Amino acid sequence: MIGWLLDALPLSYPDAVVVVGTAVVGFVAGALGPLAVLRQRSMFGDAMSHGTLAGVAVAFLVTGAKVPEVLLLGAAVSAALAAFAMIALERTGRLRPDAAIGVVLSVSLTLGIVLLTHIGASGNSQQAGLNGYLLGQAAGLVERDIVLALALGAVALTVVLVGFRLLRSATFDPGFTSVAGVPSWAVDAVATGLLALAVVLGVRTVGAILMVALLVAPVVAARQLTKRLSTLVPLSGALGAACGAVGGVVSGRAELPAGPVIVLLATVVAVLSVTFAPRRGIVAKARRRRARVAG
Amino acid sequence: MTTSTDSRTAAQPPSALSLREVSASYGGRTVLDGVSVEIPAATLCAVVGPNGAGKSTMVKAALGLVPSVRGHVELLGEPLRRVRRRVAYVPQQDSVAQDFPITAIQVVEMGRYPHRGWLRRLTRHDDELVAAAMDQVGVADLAEHPIDELSGGQRQRVFLARALAQGADLVILDEPFTAVDARTESALLEVLTTLCQNGRSVIAVHHDLRAVLDRFDHAVLLAGTVLAEGAPGDVLTPEHLERAYGMTPLVLNR
């Protein structure tokens, strides 16, 4: 299906698969990241991503095989459960949002690690590589993973494109959209669903622990470079794709886990942007302030 | 003067806002307890009261923004779902996302979305209304500025322009004059007064009792329940304020 693309790249076939796969994941994460960052829901996304681990493990225990689609489905279900648990804890009014996130994040990570350890000790020869979901692994990607990521990513990006005006309005001023007739729970549900999708797609390559950084860092970098959300979303996606692609290849060559490499790259990009962005960067702002004082 | 029934009999056009026995609670705490008001149309109305009196909750309850509300609410004589396009809301500044990538004109354009829907392009007519609204509140030259680089006063002008572009018959503002310079406050009040003269209704949560006495037509004094409603001079009496604030604010000791 995408063989022509893989052949067209001036890379060996395995490298081409990794580059395209991690680029797709990076693009989707970068483009959907604003739904977490601009809604001040980054840690919410982090807890969902930690939640995927238990789902991956349960899906493997139930089916006994490492079918990527099944594991992804498990990840999606448990990410949704984590989101639901956080919202329920908040709504009952017993816990503040940060406490609800903290509880769900640590409990679901613990559960995931216990289950993975149990699977690792079971001697099932199928299980090799499941640990990759912790810190991410780009080397194991196959063409089928890319097709799946492209399909789900296309669905998510279509939702963002079609609902752009509504998502922008609701994120900026939720009261306005609510009065206009769109209840905020509906927007929350869509945004949370899209975030869950980005997390689930990324968790295989970047890993459950670090996935949130790929949602956040490209947005932070892109935010410095534009004043419009319609520019920020594709720009953040492009930065995410670039970090994903480069990080994926480097980690493969250097035999390092993909997650940390990709995340370090994205962080460097974000720091550079925050420091040196033309208008909003720290340096530019300091220079303007000095000019004002001098003038 | 605390009754609302006598004003209702005389009013020909439906009230701007009618609340009957409205109660609301947040996290188990009752914030509004049996609030009934009848705010006449085409007036500049202020909602005043001490901190925690439920002023914000009252306007949010009227707009369906509070989850658990009991009682009966009518805006412009209709339930909210039938007048959504005709009601504009200017929220408190801190309930709007800070550091959001959006330009001033994009904020004002939001005022046209209730008419155009979330999917369709804005028409040339919409663009003209947006431009006229920005002109009217003096922010036409800020159109392409990012909202997070504007001053508090400029930002509030932009949000009022959004309400104007919407062409709403009822504009509800939650603390519109916090972090706003005196010149902007006066200019915005001027615009709001003109709206009311043209038959539109304005309800604003406000802190400045002096300004309410001088420039508003109608006032609701709130402290969990309605302590008084009517002409500002009848509402902001020393006795009422004593009950609401536990003291008479100095500014009114004339």
XYZ file of C-alpha atoms in Angstrom:
549
model
C 0.000 0.000 0.000
C 2.763 2.425 0.870
C 5.526 0.348 -0.664
C 6.139 2.984 -3.331
C 6.866 5.574 -0.652
C 9.262 3.264 1.156
C 11.013 2.464 -2.132
C 11.221 6.117 -3.113
C 13.214 7.071 -0.025
C 16.995 6.911 -0.442
C 17.251 4.526 2.493
C 17.447 0.810 3.064
C 14.023 -0.794 3.443
C 14.189 -1.281 7.237
C 15.404 2.289 7.740
C 12.682 3.621 5.452
C 10.021 1.809 7.484
C 11.368 3.294 10.708
C 11.655 6.827 9.285
C 8.138 6.846 7.852
C 6.644 5.128 10.907
C 8.156 7.448 13.483
C 7.469 10.488 11.298
C 3.769 9.599 11.101
C 3.603 9.076 14.867
C 5.460 12.356 15.448
C 3.175 14.257 13.106
C -0.012 12.967 14.700
C 1.303 13.635 18.210
C 2.517 17.121 17.296
C -0.712 18.056 15.539
C -2.957 16.751 18.346
C -0.677 18.008 21.134
C -2.365 21.431 21.249
C -5.481 19.647 22.552
C -3.453 18.794 25.644
C -1.159 21.797 26.000
C -3.549 24.643 25.167
C -6.297 23.083 27.284
C -3.799 22.758 30.141
C -4.369 19.055 30.065
C -0.795 17.871 29.465
C -0.569 15.816 32.634
C -3.963 14.340 31.822
C -2.417 13.066 28.584
C 0.576 11.796 30.534
C -1.618 9.717 32.830
C -3.518 8.303 29.839
C -0.236 7.281 28.259
C 0.948 5.567 31.452
C -2.422 3.848 31.496
C -1.810 2.181 28.128
C 0.806 -0.177 29.568
C -1.654 -2.234 31.592
C -3.950 -2.473 28.570
C -1.141 -3.777 26.377
C -0.269 -6.390 28.992
C -3.875 -7.502 29.500
C -4.450 -7.725 25.751
C -1.393 -9.971 25.480
C -2.456 -12.130 28.428
C -5.928 -12.605 26.972
C -4.881 -13.403 23.415
C -1.459 -14.917 24.107
C -0.076 -13.350 20.947
C 1.626 -10.126 19.987
C -0.751 -8.850 17.317
C -0.114 -5.082 17.092
C -3.753 -4.192 16.400
C -4.960 -6.154 19.409
C -2.322 -4.650 21.685
C -3.245 -1.173 20.435
C -6.883 -1.866 21.175
C -5.916 -2.915 24.689
C -3.904 0.286 25.041
C -6.842 2.372 23.825
C -9.281 0.747 26.238
C -7.039 1.260 29.238
C -6.187 4.842 28.222
C -9.915 5.529 28.065
C -10.395 3.863 31.461
C -7.624 6.027 32.919
C -9.289 9.163 31.502
C -12.643 8.063 32.862
C -11.154 7.365 36.295
C -9.569 10.818 36.458
C -12.776 12.572 35.429
C -14.793 10.530 37.928
C -12.364 11.312 40.763
C -12.522 15.010 39.901
C -16.279 15.165 39.474
C -17.063 13.560 42.791
C -15.303 16.586 44.244
C -13.212 14.503 46.601
C -9.932 15.043 44.776
C -8.372 18.060 43.133
C -7.438 17.528 39.471
C -3.686 17.267 40.127
C -4.268 14.652 42.830
C -6.636 12.685 40.582
C -4.020 12.668 37.824
C -1.264 11.662 40.245
C -3.258 8.749 41.631
C -4.326 7.392 38.246
C -0.874 7.860 36.720
C 1.017 5.990 39.417
C -1.568 3.252 39.936
C -1.875 2.478 36.234
C 1.893 2.488 35.705
C 2.357 0.183 38.673
C -0.301 -2.155 37.334
C 1.338 -2.161 33.911
C 4.787 -2.940 35.279
C 3.496 -5.715 37.548
C 1.683 -7.325 34.619
C 4.665 -6.974 32.263
C 6.985 -8.454 34.866
C 4.580 -11.332 35.362
C 4.489 -11.941 31.607
C 8.286 -11.731 31.387
C 8.658 -14.376 34.101
C 6.104 -16.695 32.512
C 8.577 -17.968 29.955
C 6.212 -17.342 27.047
C 8.528 -17.060 24.065
C 6.057 -14.704 22.364
C 6.580 -11.985 24.920
C 9.999 -10.761 23.783
C 9.687 -7.077 22.931
C 6.677 -6.243 25.066
C 9.014 -4.261 27.296
C 9.486 -1.957 24.325
C 6.163 -0.381 25.252
C 7.828 1.092 28.332
C 10.544 3.147 26.643
C 9.604 2.680 23.014
C 11.117 0.747 20.177
C 11.268 1.882 16.577
C 13.270 -1.028 15.199
C 10.383 -3.508 15.333
C 8.082 -1.445 13.108
C 6.674 -3.129 10.005
C 4.764 -1.762 7.037
C 1.456 -2.845 8.547
C 2.068 -0.636 11.604
C 2.544 2.343 9.339
C -0.659 1.705 7.419
C -2.572 1.462 10.692
C -0.985 4.640 12.044
C -1.724 6.465 8.791
C -5.352 5.364 8.816
C -6.019 6.291 12.450
C -3.976 9.480 12.111
C -5.985 10.497 9.057
C -9.227 10.005 10.965
C -7.967 12.121 13.875
C -6.649 14.890 11.657
C -9.903 14.975 9.671
C -11.815 15.472 12.918
C -9.470 18.324 13.847
C -9.785 19.893 10.399
C -13.570 19.679 10.241
C -14.071 20.722 13.852
C -11.251 23.265 13.848
C -13.403 26.329 14.472
C -15.307 24.629 17.257
C -12.205 23.171 18.928
C -10.441 26.542 18.746
C -13.409 28.422 20.184
C -14.054 25.861 22.902
C -10.419 25.745 23.962
C -10.047 29.504 23.999
C -13.383 30.364 25.598
C -15.442 27.351 26.701
C -18.244 29.553 28.060
C -18.814 31.077 24.628
C -19.247 27.766 22.813
C -21.456 26.457 25.591
C -23.796 29.445 25.324
C -23.718 28.965 21.536
C -25.135 25.487 22.087
C -22.237 23.029 22.252
C -21.965 21.614 25.782
C -18.421 21.532 27.115
C -18.625 17.839 28.027
C -19.057 17.049 24.333
C -15.956 19.011 23.379
C -14.086 17.387 26.279
C -15.096 13.945 25.074
C -13.901 14.589 21.516
C -10.639 16.179 22.652
C -9.943 13.360 25.109
C -10.695 10.764 22.447
C -8.309 12.403 19.989
C -5.592 12.647 22.627
C -6.069 8.987 23.507
C -5.647 8.137 19.848
C -2.380 10.086 19.591
C -1.095 8.427 22.750
C -2.024 4.941 21.619
C -0.369 5.416 18.225
C 2.824 6.693 19.816
C 3.152 4.354 22.726
C 4.766 1.564 20.674
C 7.588 3.721 19.308
C 8.053 6.326 22.027
C 6.920 4.323 25.044
C 4.257 4.898 27.661
C 6.516 6.820 30.020
C 7.769 9.435 27.581
C 4.894 9.749 25.130
C 3.613 12.940 26.722
C 6.816 14.750 25.790
C 6.093 14.152 22.116
C 2.660 15.702 22.648
C 4.030 18.721 24.484
C 7.487 19.626 23.144
C 6.536 20.278 19.477
C 3.634 22.475 20.625
C 5.893 24.487 22.908
C 8.365 24.960 20.054
C 5.693 25.897 17.502
C 3.856 28.225 19.902
C 6.882 30.528 19.912
C 6.809 30.860 16.154
C 3.202 31.814 15.411
C 0.213 33.776 16.664
C -2.371 31.624 14.877
C -3.651 28.198 15.825
C -4.133 27.383 12.129
C -0.349 27.703 11.709
C 0.549 26.180 15.051
C -1.161 22.833 14.413
C 0.615 21.884 11.136
C 3.898 23.419 12.303
C 3.818 21.440 15.530
C 2.978 18.334 13.502
C 5.932 18.937 11.187
C 8.325 19.430 14.116
C 7.007 16.267 15.732
C 7.458 14.361 12.471
C 11.025 15.582 12.070
C 11.980 14.666 15.638
C 10.273 11.287 15.238
C 12.024 10.437 11.978
C 15.504 11.519 13.032
C 15.143 10.028 16.487
C 13.820 6.761 15.104
C 16.803 6.258 12.808
C 19.399 7.399 15.324
C 18.045 5.118 18.021
C 18.092 2.172 15.615
C 21.683 2.828 14.555
C 22.942 3.515 18.083
C 20.896 0.665 19.575
C 19.193 2.971 22.042
C 15.499 2.922 23.014
C 13.579 5.172 20.622
C 11.532 7.071 23.207
C 14.365 8.835 25.015
C 16.186 9.705 21.773
C 13.082 11.201 20.134
C 12.124 13.049 23.293
C 15.615 14.490 23.782
C 15.555 15.761 20.213
C 12.116 17.320 20.637
C 13.245 18.937 23.873
C 16.282 20.466 22.186
C 14.018 21.883 19.469
C 11.661 23.317 22.097
C 14.485 24.892 24.104
C 16.007 26.421 20.967
C 12.631 27.833 19.943
C 11.829 29.242 23.379
C 15.245 30.894 23.462
C 15.732 32.125 19.915
C 12.250 32.505 18.361
C 12.188 35.755 16.351
C 9.377 37.572 18.167
C 8.462 35.688 21.289
C 11.828 34.136 22.134
C 13.673 35.029 25.330
C 16.514 36.674 23.424
C 14.200 38.740 21.219
C 12.168 39.878 24.227
C 15.281 40.832 26.193
C 16.589 42.763 23.219
C 13.307 44.646 22.866
C 13.299 45.486 26.555
C 16.867 46.782 26.358
C 15.967 48.858 23.298
C 13.048 50.358 25.185
C 15.159 51.201 28.221
C 17.875 52.714 26.038
C 15.358 54.645 23.959
C -38.661 47.966 46.067
C -37.373 44.472 46.566
C -40.349 42.992 44.793
C -40.241 42.060 41.158
C -43.946 41.546 40.562
C -44.953 45.182 40.080
C -42.399 45.760 37.323
C -43.628 42.674 35.512
C -47.194 43.869 35.139
C -46.108 47.078 33.409
C -43.516 45.528 31.083
C -44.754 45.061 27.540
C -41.624 43.519 25.959
C -40.449 40.372 27.726
C -37.871 40.828 30.444
C -34.196 40.651 29.490
C -33.717 38.066 32.208
C -36.239 36.397 34.412
C -35.166 34.044 37.190
C -37.690 32.365 39.417
C -36.563 30.536 42.537
C -33.185 29.686 41.017
C -30.779 27.769 43.248
C -27.306 26.517 42.452
C -24.557 24.803 44.363
C -20.865 24.182 43.786
C -19.225 21.148 45.362
C -21.978 20.735 47.930
C -22.028 24.406 48.930
C -25.176 26.377 48.124
C -24.160 29.542 46.271
C -27.556 30.724 45.095
C -30.616 30.144 47.225
C -33.999 30.816 45.658
C -33.009 33.781 43.519
C -35.826 35.567 41.702
C -35.165 38.595 39.524
C -36.992 40.326 36.719
C -34.572 42.491 34.763
C -36.442 44.669 32.279
C -35.456 44.810 28.624
C -33.522 47.735 27.165
C -31.831 48.575 30.443
C -28.242 48.677 31.596
C -28.382 46.430 34.642
C -25.665 45.823 37.213
C -25.376 42.756 39.419
C -23.595 43.787 42.614
C -22.751 42.212 45.934
C -19.831 41.176 48.119
C -17.310 38.506 47.114
C -18.891 35.085 47.211
C -22.384 36.545 46.881
C -22.993 34.406 43.796
C -22.934 37.203 41.189
C -20.944 35.164 38.657
C -22.915 32.047 39.499
C -26.151 33.899 38.864
C -25.234 34.996 35.344
C -23.655 31.611 34.606
C -26.769 29.839 35.830
C -28.836 32.041 33.534
C -26.593 30.983 30.626
C -26.674 27.268 31.430
C -23.020 27.236 32.489
C -23.587 25.820 35.971
C -24.190 22.067 36.100
C -26.706 21.778 38.914
C -29.321 24.500 38.722
C -32.882 24.332 39.982
C -35.591 26.835 39.202
C -36.910 28.594 36.143
C -34.800 30.701 33.771
C -35.975 32.785 30.834
C -33.894 35.072 28.647
C -35.734 37.543 26.420
C -38.914 35.731 27.405
C -37.721 32.354 26.124
C -35.730 29.381 27.368
C -32.014 29.649 26.512
C -32.067 27.001 23.777
C -34.385 29.184 21.698
C -32.400 32.413 21.985
C -28.771 31.263 21.831
C -27.934 33.477 18.852
C -29.495 36.507 20.479
C -27.497 36.208 23.707
C -23.837 37.235 23.894
C -21.585 36.348 26.812
C -18.413 38.162 27.785
C -16.757 35.922 30.388
C -14.465 36.879 33.227
C -10.979 37.351 31.822
C -9.466 34.515 33.838
C -11.915 31.965 32.459
C -10.498 32.572 28.982
C -7.376 30.579 28.058
C -4.278 32.703 28.608
C -1.442 32.488 26.098
C -3.753 31.151 23.396
C -2.658 31.633 19.770
C -5.483 33.752 18.383
C -5.624 37.249 16.904
C -8.011 40.022 17.903
C -10.035 39.782 14.693
C -10.381 36.010 15.097
C -11.931 36.604 18.529
C -14.411 39.106 17.107
C -15.256 36.703 14.275
C -16.417 34.203 16.899
C -19.438 36.465 17.318
C -20.622 35.403 13.864
C -20.284 31.653 14.465
C -23.679 31.286 16.195
C -25.236 32.648 13.005
C -23.039 30.870 10.483
C -22.532 27.566 12.270
C -19.241 25.832 13.054
C -18.522 24.641 9.532
C -19.537 27.315 7.036
C -17.308 30.151 5.914
C -18.083 33.650 7.077
C -19.746 35.789 4.424
C -18.787 39.275 3.291
C -21.695 40.536 5.397
C -20.107 38.862 8.446
C -16.763 40.487 7.642
C -18.426 43.895 7.463
C -20.151 43.405 10.817
C -16.841 42.306 12.368
C -15.033 45.349 10.992
C -17.812 47.709 12.107
C -17.817 46.231 15.620
C -14.054 46.589 15.977
C -14.299 50.149 14.732
C -17.034 50.982 17.201
C -14.930 50.029 20.239
C -11.707 51.449 18.790
C -9.702 48.275 18.147
C -9.758 48.267 14.327
C -6.011 48.872 14.222
C -5.348 45.908 16.525
C -7.044 43.348 14.268
C -3.945 41.283 13.528
C -2.457 41.528 17.030
C -2.269 38.337 19.056
C -4.702 38.550 21.951
C -2.062 37.759 24.586
C -0.075 40.872 23.633
C -2.963 43.249 24.287
C -3.492 45.203 27.507
C -6.415 44.325 29.782
C -8.406 47.260 28.439
C -7.728 46.427 24.792
C -8.651 42.799 25.375
C -11.966 43.761 26.983
C -12.726 46.031 24.018
C -12.111 43.079 21.698
C -14.518 40.878 23.668
C -17.168 43.583 23.607
C -16.628 43.871 19.838
C -17.370 40.153 19.629
C -20.726 40.722 21.364
C -21.467 43.637 19.028
C -20.568 41.610 15.937
C -22.987 38.961 17.129
C -25.730 41.592 17.070
C -27.088 40.164 20.316
C -30.265 41.463 21.921
C -28.945 40.593 25.369
C -25.290 41.035 26.360
C -24.184 39.490 29.643
C -20.772 40.533 30.960
C -19.011 38.978 33.966
C -16.785 41.541 35.673
C -15.938 43.346 32.442
C -14.036 46.175 34.117
C -11.439 44.299 36.166
C -7.895 45.130 35.047
C -9.283 47.794 32.739
C -8.083 51.406 32.659
C -10.532 54.202 33.534
C -10.653 55.520 29.978
C -11.611 52.120 28.581
C -14.216 51.615 31.305
C -15.844 54.886 30.423
C -15.694 54.177 26.673
C -17.156 50.695 27.100
C -19.957 52.005 29.334
C -20.707 54.530 26.604
C -21.065 51.729 24.042
C -23.238 49.680 26.405
C -25.471 52.675 27.115
C -25.954 53.232 23.382
C -26.900 49.557 22.993
C -29.620 49.975 25.603
C -30.913 53.131 23.949
C -31.320 51.025 20.796
C -33.479 48.537 22.657
C -30.806 45.966 23.511
C -30.349 44.745 27.067
C -27.113 44.619 29.021
C -26.436 42.833 32.298
C -23.020 43.279 33.886
C -21.516 41.913 37.081
C -19.812 44.934 38.596
C -17.873 45.968 41.696
C -17.834 49.719 41.420
C -20.964 50.856 43.290
C -20.269 54.495 42.487
C -20.353 53.742 38.741
C -23.514 51.676 39.161
C -25.271 54.634 40.815
C -24.087 57.052 38.151
C -24.443 55.095 34.925
C -26.711 52.065 35.316
C -30.524 51.940 34.998
C -31.192 48.884 37.101
C -29.394 46.984 39.844
C -29.611 43.620 41.566
C -27.993 43.392 44.998
C -27.029 39.833 45.722
C -25.784 38.005 48.803
C -26.682 34.364 48.178
C -30.236 35.601 47.750
C -31.578 38.823 46.241
C -31.462 41.563 48.873
C -32.864 44.241 46.582
C -33.657 44.871 42.958
C -34.741 47.990 41.116
C -33.410 51.456 40.353
C -29.796 51.759 41.574
C -30.690 54.630 43.908
C -33.327 52.477 45.621
C -31.158 49.381 45.735
C -27.846 50.792 46.959
C -29.209 52.312 50.149
C -27.142 52.268 53.351
C -29.532 49.739 54.947
C -29.294 47.315 52.041
C -25.530 47.646 51.783
C -25.195 47.158 55.513
C -27.038 43.866 55.139
C -25.023 42.800 52.100
C -21.521 43.869 53.071
C -21.871 44.168 56.838
C -20.802 47.827 56.451
C -21.543 50.800 54.253
C -18.855 51.133 51.600
C -17.246 54.550 52.058
C -17.710 55.564 48.466
C -21.441 55.943 48.996
C -21.287 58.168 52.048
C -22.196 61.336 50.282
